[in-house]
Backbone as a ProteinNet text record, in pm:
[ID]
protein_1_A
[PRIMARY]
PAFQRDEPQASTGTMAEDRQQLVFMAKLAEQSERYDEMKEGMMQIVELGPQLSLEEREMLSIAYKHCVGNRRTSSRIIAAMEEKDANKKDPDSLEKIREYRVKVDEELKFLCEEIIRLLDMKLIPNAADDENLVYYNKMKGDYFRYLAECLAEPDRSKFAESSRASYQTASDIAEKLSPTNPTRLGLALNYTVLQFEVLKQTEEACKLAKKAFDDAIEQVDSLDEAHYKESSTIMQLLRDNLTTWTADMHVSTAE
[TERTIARY]
1836	1865.4	1799.6	1740.5	1650.7	1710	1672.2	1710.1	1738.1	1880	1881	1892.6	1769.4	1769.7	1914.8	1994.5	2082.9	2181.9	2231.5	2322.7	2268.5	2239.8	2129.2	2287.4	2392.5	2500	2560.7	2571.8	2590.1	2474.8	2345.9	2229.3	2221.8	2218.3	2197.9	2301.7	2423.9	2536.6	2490	2472.1	2384.7	2288.9	2197.4	2086.5	2122.4	2197.3	2262.9	2339	2439.5	2504.5	2416.4	2318.5	2203.8	2165.1	2088.6	2053.8	2116.4	2246.6	2374.2	2366.5	2351.4	2378.9	2274.7	2178.1	2068.8	2022.3	2043.9	2087	2176.4	2284.9	2382.6	2360.4	2241.5	2212.8	2084.3	2042.1	1922.5	1976.5	2061.4	2145.2	2212.8	2275	2321.7	2224.8	2098.7	1983.3	1903.9	1922.1	1865.3	1967.7	2078.3	2194.7	2189.3	2146.7	2127.1	2011.6	1929	1801.2	1714.2	1685	1639.7	1561.1	1453.8	1348.6	1281.2	1241.5	1171.3	1265.2	1400.4	1455.8	1497.2	1502.2	1534.3	1409.5	1311.8	1154.2	1184.5	1228.9	1196.5	1313.5	1405.5	1558.2	1487	1399	1372.2	1230.4	1165.4	1064.8	1144.2	1259.5	1334.1	1370.5	1392.5	1454.4	1343.6	1257.2	1107.3	1058.5	1096.7	1076.2	1188.2	1306	1392.1	1376.1	1323.2	1291.6	1222.9	1118.6	1013	1026.6	1150	1167.5	1290.2	1234.8	1345.9	1424.8	1530.3	1604	1558.6	1607.1	1554.4	1613.4	1720.8	1754.1	1706.7	1672.7	1591.9	1443	1401.5	1241.4	1252.5	1356.8	1368.7	1392	1475.7	1467.2	1356.6	1253.3	1148.6	1062.9	1051.5	987.8	1020.6	1145.1	1199	1133.6	1188	1184.4	990.4	904.4	799.2	750.1	797	783.6	795.9	912	941.3	849.1	874.2	784.4	635	586.6	450.4	425.3	533.8	552.1	539.1	633	628.1	496.9	397.3	250.2	213.2	182.9	84	138.4	250.9	270.7	235.7	244.8	227.7	49.8	-18.4	-138	-239.7	-167	-189.2	-197.7	-66.1	-31.4	-110.8	-159.4	-260.9	-393.6	-438.9	-578	-583.8	-464.8	-498.8	-496.7	-448.9	-430.3	-594.3	-620.2	-776	-854.4	-848.3	-948.7	-937	-797.1	-805.1	-843	-822.9	-856.3	-1001.8	-1052.1	-1218.5	-1281.8	-1207.4	-1283.7	-1257	-1203.7	-1140.6	-1228.2	-1270.6	-1374.8	-1240.5	-1178.8	-1106.1	-1123.6	-1239.3	-1270.1	-1132.5	-1086	-963.6	-862.7	-826.1	-690.6	-744	-889.9	-916.6	-942.8	-952.7	-975.3	-812	-756.9	-592.3	-558	-581.4	-527.3	-627.5	-728	-787.5	-747.1	-678	-652.8	-526.1	-441.3	-266.9	-312.8	-392.5	-430.7	-460.8	-575.4	-598.8	-442.8	-392.8	-279.1	-176.8	-160	-85.6	-165.8	-299.1	-343.9	-362.2	-343.5	-322	-198.7	-97.6	60.3	20.4	-35.4	-13.4	-98.3	-222.8	-304.9	-236.6	-147.8	-81.6	3	81.5	212.1	143.5	35.6	-40.6	-62.6	-119.1	-183	-71.4	9.1	162.1	209.6	233.6	301.6	195.4	52.8	-23	-25.2	-54.7	-29.8	92.8	190.8	331.4	308.4	257.5	221.9	138.8	40.8	-68	-14.1	22.1	78.2	216.1	296.8	453.4	484.6	475.2	531.6	466.5	314	239.7	246.4	205.8	211.7	338.7	438.1	590	662.9	586.5	640	671.8	835.5	877.1	811	786.2	742.8	634.6	581.2	470.4	471.5	622.7	700.6	656.6	718.7	693.6	565.4	462.7	324.9	273.2	318.7	238.5	311.1	406.7	492.3	416.9	411	358.6	202	124.4	-13.6	-36.1	53.5	67.2	90.8	193.1	208.8	109.3	58.1	-76.5	-154.6	-195	-282.2	-258.8	-125.6	-66.3	-97.6	-96.3	-102.6	-261.8	-327.3	-465.7	-506.5	-459.5	-494	-469	-328.7	-305.4	-393	-444.3	-527.9	-655	-700.3	-822.6	-797.2	-685.5	-653.4	-654.6	-633.9	-631.6	-737.4	-817.9	-923.7	-1077.3	-1145.8	-1250.3	-1364.2	-1504.7	-1574.1	-1644	-1670.7	-1670.6	-1536.5	-1450.5	-1309.7	-1270.2	-1316.3	-1230.6	-1285.4	-1420.3	-1472	-1448.2	-1413.5	-1370.4	-1253.4	-1122.1	-1010.6	-977.8	-1066.1	-1042.9	-1088.7	-1197	-1231.4	-1148.8	-1083.3	-965.9	-826.4	-784	-714.2	-722.3	-841.5	-913.5	-868.4	-900.1	-961.4	-752.4	-693.4	-556.5	-476.9	-513.3	-461.2	-498.9	-638.6	-694.6	-629.2	-582.2	-526.8	-397	-327.9	-196.6	-189	-292.6	-317.5	-353.5	-447.2	-465.7	-322.9	-261.3	-104.4	-22.6	-18.4	69.5	58.1	-49.9	-91.1	51.7	83.6	188	319.9	304.5	452.2	480.9	605.5	620.3	535.7	469.1	406.7	531.3	636.3	732	808.5	809.6	806.1	791.6	895	856.7	764.9	752.1	653.3	524.9	507	359.5	353.4	424.5	408.5	387.2	472.9	421.8	274	254.4	118.8	18.3	35	-77.9	-95.6	29.5	27.5	-34.8	27.4	-56.4	-202.1	-283.1	-391.6	-461.8	-381.3	-458.9	-505.5	-426.4	-403.8	-551.9	-537.9	-647.2	-771.1	-752.9	-891.1	-953.8	-842.1	-882.1	-894.1	-791.1	-807.6	-887.8	-929.6	-1001.6	-1104.5	-1138.4	-1270.2	-1349	-1247.5	-1307.7	-1405.4	-1296.8	-1340.9	-1262.6	-1267.6	-1201.3	-1177.8	-1264.6	-1278.4	-1189.9	-1225.1	-1136.3	-1031.4	-940.9	-831.7	-779.9	-826.2	-750.4	-757.2	-872.2	-805.2	-743.3	-710.3	-604.7	-469.7	-453.3	-317.4	-271.8	-414.8	-354.1	-284.2	-394.6	-372.5	-206.6	-212.4	-60.2	61.9	31.3	148.6	169	39.1	54.4	91	47.1	112.3	277.1	298.8	444.3	536.8	457.2	519.8	552.3	476.1	481.5	602.7	635.6	751.5	870.3	880.4	970.2	1095.6	1094.3	1249.7	1320.3	1213.3	1299.6	1290.3	1293	1344.1	1471	1500.7	1645.9	1705.2	1832.4	1906.6	1885.2	1912.6	1903.8	1740.2	1645.2	1538.7	1485.7	1569.4	1521.3	1494	1601.9	1538.2	1461	1377.2	1298.5	1167.9	1168.1	1040.9	1017.8	1140.7	1080.1	1062.5	1105	1061.5	914.5	858	729.9	603	657.5	594.1	572	669.9	619.6	542.5	559.9	457.9	299.9	310.9	169.4	133.8	199.6	157.5	129.5	263.3	179.7	41.4	16.3	-96.6	-233	-188.9	-291.4	-324.9	-218	-246.9	-293.3	-276.4	-310.1	-485	-471.2	-639.8	-705.8	-683.5	-795.8	-795.4	-702.8	-739.2	-822.7	-815.6	-901.5	-1051.8	-1061.4	-1177.3	-1234.7	-1174.5	-1213.4	-1268.4	-1185.4	-1251	-1373.4	-1360.3	-1515.1	-1634	-1622.8	-1673.5	-1726.9	-1642.5	-1668.5	-1757.4	-1712.4	-1790	-1929.1
-1979.2	-2093.7	-2116.9	-2265.3	-2307.6	-2303.9	-2266.7	-2280.5	-2425.7	-2466.2	-2587.4	-2585.5	-2631.6	-2623.6	-2696	-2775	-2836	-2766.9	-2666.9	-2571.8	-2424.4	-2374.9	-2255.1	-2105.1	-2137.5	-2038.8	-2016.5	-2166.9	-2148.1	-2080.8	-2143.3	-2088.3	-1939.2	-1866.7	-1758	-1654.2	-1724.7	-1636.6	-1645.4	-1753.3	-1749	-1655.9	-1637.3	-1579.9	-1432.8	-1390.3	-1255.8	-1215.4	-1328	-1283.5	-1294.5	-1346.9	-1351.7	-1217.9	-1172.8	-1044.4	-952	-959.1	-848	-831.8	-949.4	-956.5	-881.1	-930.2	-883.6	-735.7	-668.2	-520.7	-455.7	-519.9	-474.3	-462.4	-562.2	-542.6	-461.8	-464.5	-355.1	-198.4	-188.8	-46	-31.6	-150.5	-142.6	-105.9	-170.7	-138.5	-4.9	39.5	171.3	261.2	240.7	329.2	341	233.5	212.7	257.3	294.4	335.9	208.2	99.3	-2.9	-56.6	13.5	20.2	-91.5	-172.4	-299.5	-410.9	-419.5	-484.6	-463.7	-330.2	-298.5	-357.4	-348.6	-416.4	-524.6	-643.8	-735.5	-811.2	-746.9	-763.4	-712.2	-607.7	-570.7	-661.3	-742.2	-852.9	-955.2	-972.5	-1103.1	-1098.5	-989.9	-922.9	-933.7	-887.1	-910.4	-1055.7	-1147.3	-1275.1	-1331.8	-1308.2	-1320.9	-1306.9	-1175.5	-1152.2	-988	-983.1	-864.6	-783.1	-761.3	-663.5	-589.4	-454.5	-423.3	-313.3	-301.8	-176.8	-28.7	57.4	173.4	218.9	168.3	188.9	131.4	-46.1	-121.1	-61	-17.1	14.5	107.2	238.4	333.6	315.7	168.1	149.3	61.6	-3.2	-67.3	44	151.8	261.6	337	388	396.3	333	193.3	106	117.2	98.2	116.7	246.7	334	492.9	499.6	472.4	499.9	386.1	278	171.6	228.5	256.8	325.8	442.9	534.7	668	684.3	597.1	589.6	553.2	477.3	416.7	558.7	602.5	694.7	829.5	852.8	955.3	942.7	800	721.5	764.3	711.2	706.6	853.8	943.2	1093.6	1150.1	1113.8	1170.7	1094.5	990.8	904.6	969.7	1002.3	1054.5	1176.6	1252.5	1391.2	1394.4	1250.7	1250.2	1204	1107.3	1083.3	1162.9	1248	1370.6	1469.4	1505.9	1562.9	1481.2	1393	1290.6	1295.9	1303.2	1260	1385.6	1507.2	1618.9	1597.1	1491.9	1445.2	1339	1361.8	1225.8	1140.2	1042.7	939.5	840.1	770.4	653.9	568	529.8	450.1	439.1	572.6	642.7	642.3	666.4	709.3	591.8	481.4	301.4	259.6	311.5	286.6	346.4	436.5	530.4	458.8	408.6	365.6	271	176	30.5	50.4	144.6	155	208.4	308.7	348	213.5	113.4	1.7	-56.2	-78.3	-162.6	-104.4	18.1	74.8	119.3	107	83.6	-15.6	-112.3	-244.8	-283.8	-285.4	-244	-159.4	-69.9	18.6	-21.8	-100.3	-185.8	-310.5	-402	-493.7	-425.4	-352	-307.6	-221.7	-170.5	-111.4	-232.7	-334.1	-449.4	-537.2	-545.6	-619.6	-571.8	-428.4	-380	-372.3	-366.5	-392.9	-516.4	-610.9	-755.3	-780.8	-719.1	-750	-652.3	-553	-439.8	-564.5	-575.4	-673.3	-816.5	-894.7	-1006.6	-998.8	-920.9	-907	-807.9	-697.6	-591.5	-515.4	-507	-445.2	-551	-658.2	-779.1	-790.7	-746.5	-756.9	-631.6	-517	-377.9	-395.3	-346.7	-358.9	-251.1	-114.4	-42.9	52.2	183.9	262.4	302.8	351.5	420.7	378.7	213.4	151.8	127.9	118.7	78.1	178.6	309	454.4	431.3	425.2	427.3	309.2	209	107.8	133.5	141	202.5	305.5	436.5	541.4	494.5	423.3	349.9	285.9	211.2	147.9	233.2	332.2	445.8	510.3	549.7	590.7	535.4	390	318.7	266.7	308.9	261.9	431.3	517.2	654.3	644	592.1	605	539.1	432.3	317.5	434.2	481.9	550.2	677.1	768	856	819.1	706.5	649	549.6	516.7	404.1	480	409.6	478.4	429.7	460.3	402.2	285.5	166	176.4	138.1	125.7	86.7	220.3	331.1	466.8	465.9	478.8	498	396.2	234.2	125.7	191.7	212	250.7	344.9	459.9	579.3	560.6	478.3	433.4	389.5	276.5	191.5	282.3	343.3	485.8	547.2	576.3	703.8	598.5	490.4	386.9	355.1	349.3	295.4	444.1	556	673.2	714.1	652.8	676.3	601.9	462.6	373.6	417.2	472.2	540.8	647.8	736.9	857.9	840.8	732.3	672.9	638.7	595	519.8	647.6	753.1	846.8	943.5	943.2	1010.1	993.1	866.7	841.6	917.4	947.1	1010.3	1157.2	1192.4	1361.2	1421.3	1541.1	1617.5	1674.2	1664.6	1658.6	1587.7	1445.5	1349.7	1300.6	1322.8	1310.3	1211.8	1101.7	1030.6	1060	1119	1162.3	1264.6	1353.5	1470.1	1439.6	1313.4	1311.3	1199	1179.5	1094.9	1235.8	1319.4	1411.1	1476.6	1513.2	1580.6	1492.3	1340	1290.2	1237.4	1218.8	1213.1	1330.4	1458.4	1558.1	1590	1506.7	1515.1	1418.3	1316.3	1221.7	1308.8	1365.7	1443.7	1553.4	1631.5	1743.4	1702.8	1618.4	1584.4	1450.2	1389.2	1228	1241.5	1270.3	1288.4	1396.5	1535	1618.7	1687.9	1664	1705.4	1831.4	1957.1	2065.1	2105.6	2134.1	2182.7	2100.4	1957	1856.7	1835	1886.8	1870.7	1986.6	2118.1	2245.2	2233.5	2171.7	2151.8	2053.7	1964.6	1854.7	1909	1981	2035	2151.8	2255.7	2335.2	2306.8	2177.5	2121.7	2082.8	1973.8	1920.7	2027.6	2154.6	2224.2	2289.5	2321.9	2416.7	2326	2185.9	2120.1	2101	2071.1	2085.9	2212.2	2340.1	2464.5	2491	2411	2449.3	2389.9	2287.1	2168.1	2187.5	2296.9	2298.2	2310.3	2375.1	2398.6	2263.1	2169.5	2045.5	1944.3	2008.9	1916.3	1870.1	1754	1688.3	1719.6	1745.7	1754.2	1669	1540	1431.1	1424.5	1493.3	1507.2	1659.6	1740.3	1887.1	1896.6	1855.5	1912.4	1837	1717.8	1628.6	1709.8	1709.3	1777.8	1908.8	1981.8	2113	2124.5	2025.3	2041.9	2004.1	1907.5	1880	1972.8	2035.7	2143	2267.8	2264.5	2363.3	2364.4	2206.7	2142.1	2160.3	2161.8	2127.6	2299.3	2385.8	2515.2	2576.3	2515.6	2580.6	2528.1	2393.9	2341.1	2420.3	2425	2507.9	2645.7	2705.6	2824.6	2835.3	2766.6	2725.2	2678.2	2591.7	2545.3	2644.6	2723.4	2837.9	2914.2	2973.2	3053.1	3023.2	2876.9	2819.9	2794.6	2779.8	2777.6	2926.5	3036	3196.4	3208.5	3172.5	3223.9	3119.2	2970.7	2930.8	2976.1	3034	3100.3	3228.4	3318.1	3429.9	3399.4	3295.1	3284.7	3210.1
1522.8	1573.4	1703.5	1699.4	1851.9	1959	2077	2196.3	2274	2305	2343.3	2509.5	2553.3	2722.3	2785.5	2712.8	2815.3	2782.6	2680.9	2655.2	2645.7	2794.5	2773.8	2730.4	2771.1	2760.1	2606	2543	2404.5	2360.6	2380.2	2282.8	2292.7	2443.1	2454.8	2351.1	2379.6	2319.3	2110.9	2096.1	1926.4	1909.4	2019.7	1979.2	2004.7	2066.9	2065.2	1942.4	1892.7	1790.1	1666.6	1649.2	1526	1544.3	1675.3	1683.9	1639	1695.3	1657.8	1494.6	1449.7	1293.3	1216.6	1261.5	1197.6	1238.6	1330.4	1362.3	1247.6	1235.9	1159.8	1015.4	936.5	826.9	821.6	909.1	932.9	894.6	947.1	969.5	788.3	752.7	640.1	516	543.8	444.8	454.7	593.6	626.7	534.2	550.6	503.1	336.9	298.6	141.7	79.4	197.9	143.3	117.3	126.8	100.6	254.6	254.9	344.7	396.6	256.6	269.6	345.9	294.6	371.3	498.3	518.5	653.5	726.5	668.8	763.6	781.4	700.6	692.6	822	805.4	922.3	1059.8	1065.7	1193.6	1263.6	1133.6	1164.7	1227.9	1187.5	1220	1410.8	1412.6	1532.2	1624.4	1597.8	1689.4	1726.3	1603.4	1636.1	1749.3	1727.8	1835.2	1969.9	1991.3	2121.5	2121.4	2176.1	2128.5	2230.3	2325.9	2414.5	2343.8	2261.8	2192	2259.7	2226.7	2280.4	2214	2269.1	2205.5	2053.3	2055.5	1908.7	1807.6	1861.7	1808.1	1741.7	1863.1	1844.8	1764.7	1758.9	1657.2	1517.8	1496.1	1357.5	1325.2	1416.7	1377.1	1287.8	1387.9	1357.3	1233.4	1210.9	1067.9	967	946.5	866.8	811.7	904.4	856.1	796.1	860.3	844.2	675.6	648.1	526.2	429.7	438.6	357.2	321.6	441.8	442.3	364.3	423	375.9	244.8	170.6	23	-42	34.4	-71.3	-30.4	93.3	125.3	41	-18	-109.5	-237	-288.6	-421.8	-390.7	-325.8	-302.9	-338.4	-225.7	-260.8	-401.4	-453.5	-614.1	-721.9	-695.6	-778.4	-769.2	-629.8	-609.6	-699	-669	-751.1	-892.7	-934.6	-1074	-1132.3	-1025.2	-1067.1	-1061.6	-1000.7	-955	-1101.5	-1151.3	-1262.5	-1413.6	-1388.2	-1506.2	-1511.5	-1413.7	-1423.2	-1496.7	-1498.8	-1572.4	-1714.1	-1769.3	-1897.9	-1961.4	-2086.2	-2153.6	-2190.9	-2102.1	-2148.2	-2064.2	-2056.7	-1933.3	-1930.2	-2039.9	-2045.3	-1938.9	-1960.4	-1899.6	-1725.4	-1703.9	-1570.5	-1501.2	-1604.3	-1559.5	-1518.4	-1551.2	-1551.4	-1445.3	-1413.6	-1300.7	-1163.4	-1154.9	-1031.9	-1047.1	-1119.1	-1107.4	-1043.2	-1079.7	-1029.7	-884.6	-834.5	-722	-624.1	-667	-593.4	-568.8	-674.4	-647.5	-532.8	-510.1	-403.2	-292.4	-275.9	-155	-106	-192.6	-145	-50.4	-131.8	-70.5	74.6	53.3	212.1	287.9	269.8	368.5	421.1	317.7	380.6	441.3	454.9	523	679.8	682.8	774.4	885	835.6	901	957.1	853.4	917.2	1054.2	1052.7	1155.8	1305.4	1264.6	1378.2	1423.3	1341.3	1366.8	1494.3	1403.3	1510.4	1674.2	1644.3	1765.7	1857.1	1826.3	1912	1967.5	1857.1	1917.5	1992	1960.6	2037.7	2102.5	2033.1	2100.8	2229.8	2205.3	2333.8	2424.8	2437.6	2537	2619.6	2529.9	2592.3	2614.5	2625.9	2654	2812.5	2796.9	2913.8	3065.4	2978.7	3108.2	3009.5	3104.1	3051.2	2965.3	2930.6	2829.5	2697.6	2728.5	2565.8	2562.3	2630.4	2625.5	2555.5	2580.6	2513	2390.3	2348.8	2234.9	2119.1	2150.3	2087.8	2043.5	2156	2133.2	2027.1	2055.2	1949.4	1825.3	1811.6	1684.5	1620	1697.6	1634.8	1601.9	1661.6	1650.7	1506.7	1494	1373.6	1229.9	1242.5	1122.1	1093	1177.8	1168	1132.5	1133.5	1076.9	951.9	937.1	779.6	688.6	762	658.9	634.1	747.3	753.9	647	623.8	518.9	413.5	369	207.8	160.4	260.1	206	215.8	119	118.4	203.9	223.8	349.5	296.6	369.4	507.3	597.6	518.9	588.8	653.9	610.1	646.6	784.6	804.3	942.2	1027.3	1012.1	1095.5	1131.4	1025.2	1075.9	1180.9	1153.5	1236.5	1375.3	1390.6	1522.8	1578.3	1500.6	1559.3	1627.4	1521.3	1544.6	1701.4	1679.3	1820.7	1946.7	1924.1	2038.5	2095.5	1984.3	2009.5	2095.3	2015.6	2064.9	2221.2	2238.8	2379.4	2502.3	2441.4	2517.7	2557.9	2469.3	2493.8	2592.1	2565.8	2650.5	2793.3	2827.1	2963.4	3011.1	2944.7	3002.3	3012.5	2917.8	2923	3033.1	3069.1	3229.7	3348.5	3301.1	3430.3	3367.2	3250.3	3196.2	3235.5	3227.9	3217.3	3128.8	3142.2	3027.6	2948.2	2952.4	2861.9	2813.3	2827.2	2787.5	2629	2528.9	2372	2368	2420.9	2365.2	2371.1	2515	2545.8	2407.7	2422.2	2349.1	2191.6	2128.1	2007.1	1988.1	2072.9	2107.5	2069	2153	2149.7	2033.8	1942.7	1825	1732	1731.3	1630.2	1661.2	1787.8	1797.4	1761.1	1770	1745.4	1605.3	1517.1	1371.7	1325.1	1377.6	1367.3	1429.8	1503.6	1531.5	1436.1	1407.2	1321.4	1140.5	1124.8	952.7	904.3	1019.7	965.9	1057.6	1149	1234	1242.9	1199.8	1174.3	1326.1	1418.3	1549.9	1574.6	1507.9	1525.1	1647.6	1759.5	1836	1971.6	1959.6	2045.8	2017.1	1883.1	1848.2	1894.3	1912.9	1940.8	2085.6	2156	2307.6	2333.4	2310	2310.9	2325.1	2185.2	2119.3	2269.9	2308.1	2398	2503.9	2566.8	2712.7	2676.3	2599	2595.7	2572.1	2487.7	2519	2643.5	2717.5	2812.1	2929	2967.5	3063.2	3052.1	2942.1	2881.1	2935.8	2885.5	2934.1	3086	3145.6	3287.3	3335.2	3297.7	3347.4	3260.4	3142	3032.6	3119.4	3230	3296	3358.1	3386.4	3421.8	3324.2	3197.6	3104.4	3094.6	3079.2	3067.8	2946.8	2932.8	2813	2698.1	2752.6	2642.9	2563.5	2647.6	2572.5	2519.8	2537.2	2514.2	2380.6	2279.7	2127.8	2088.3	2093	2053.4	2112	2248.9	2320	2261.4	2259.8	2225.8	2074.7	1998.7	1837.2	1816.7	1910.8	1924.3	1951.5	2053	2121.7	2034.2	1952.6	1843	1746.6	1717.6	1619.6	1666.8	1775.1	1843.9	1854.3	1888	1888.2	1722.4	1642.9	1490.3	1468.6	1459.8	1437.1	1528.1	1615.9	1694.6	1678.1	1633.2	1565.2	1422.9	1340.2	1230.7	1221.6	1305.4	1301	1382.7	1469.8	1535.2	1457	1372.9	1252.3	1156	1120.4	988.9	1054.4	1211.9	1238	1249.4	1277.7	1281	1119.3	1023.2	885.3	850.6	881	867	950.7	1061.3	1153.5	1070.7	1014.9	950.4	817.9	767.7	610.4	680
[MASK]
+++++++++++++++++++++++++++++++++++++++++++++++++++++++++++++++++++++++++++++++++++++++++++++++++++++++++++++++++++++++++++++++++++++++++++++++++++++++++++++++++++++++++++++++++++++++++++++++++++++++++++++++++++++++++++++++++++++++++++++++++++++++++++++++

């Protein structure tokens, strides 16, 4: 519904009702595991007003995470099949596998570029505070990273750099947040994954993971109960990655 300037109260009420209805339908789609429909509903909510509540923000993240996550999984499986089939002398089946992978990767690219546009045009410019700015720039970095993981050169390098730039923007703003803030910790976790797995910057990844963990552990006693479980889980993931990556580096050095 369009705003009526001469009837602000009625218009606001209708907008609020529309939003509530869209949220309800998005939740219904989520519970039904129909994430493409959930995603469409969340896009409509952003169009109604781009300052999302924490619940709406989480729902948007869940919708795209599942839509893109399904395609990422498919792309990895098909890539493994392609590699396996390349050793067989059956060019027809290999060609079919490659065509199917292109189809899946195009779907993935469309979804990633769609949420990146939504972030650039609606969510980041209208972010209410520093925490939201960090969250949305981190999200932007995530979807550029997914593109870099799945696509070939030269797109891979282009999207990897865009991911790095988005994560760095978020990191600069995150300095204003507590080291135990789950959004700041989640950013550090995902940034280090980009560095280690995509950019192959192993030492930088380990340094950042260690710093994020050490900074948080210093203030863990002041962590509020509402964020304790989420923050402590991310801290554990940072430590697990750091342990694995450090061990891998020692093995590589020994070899």
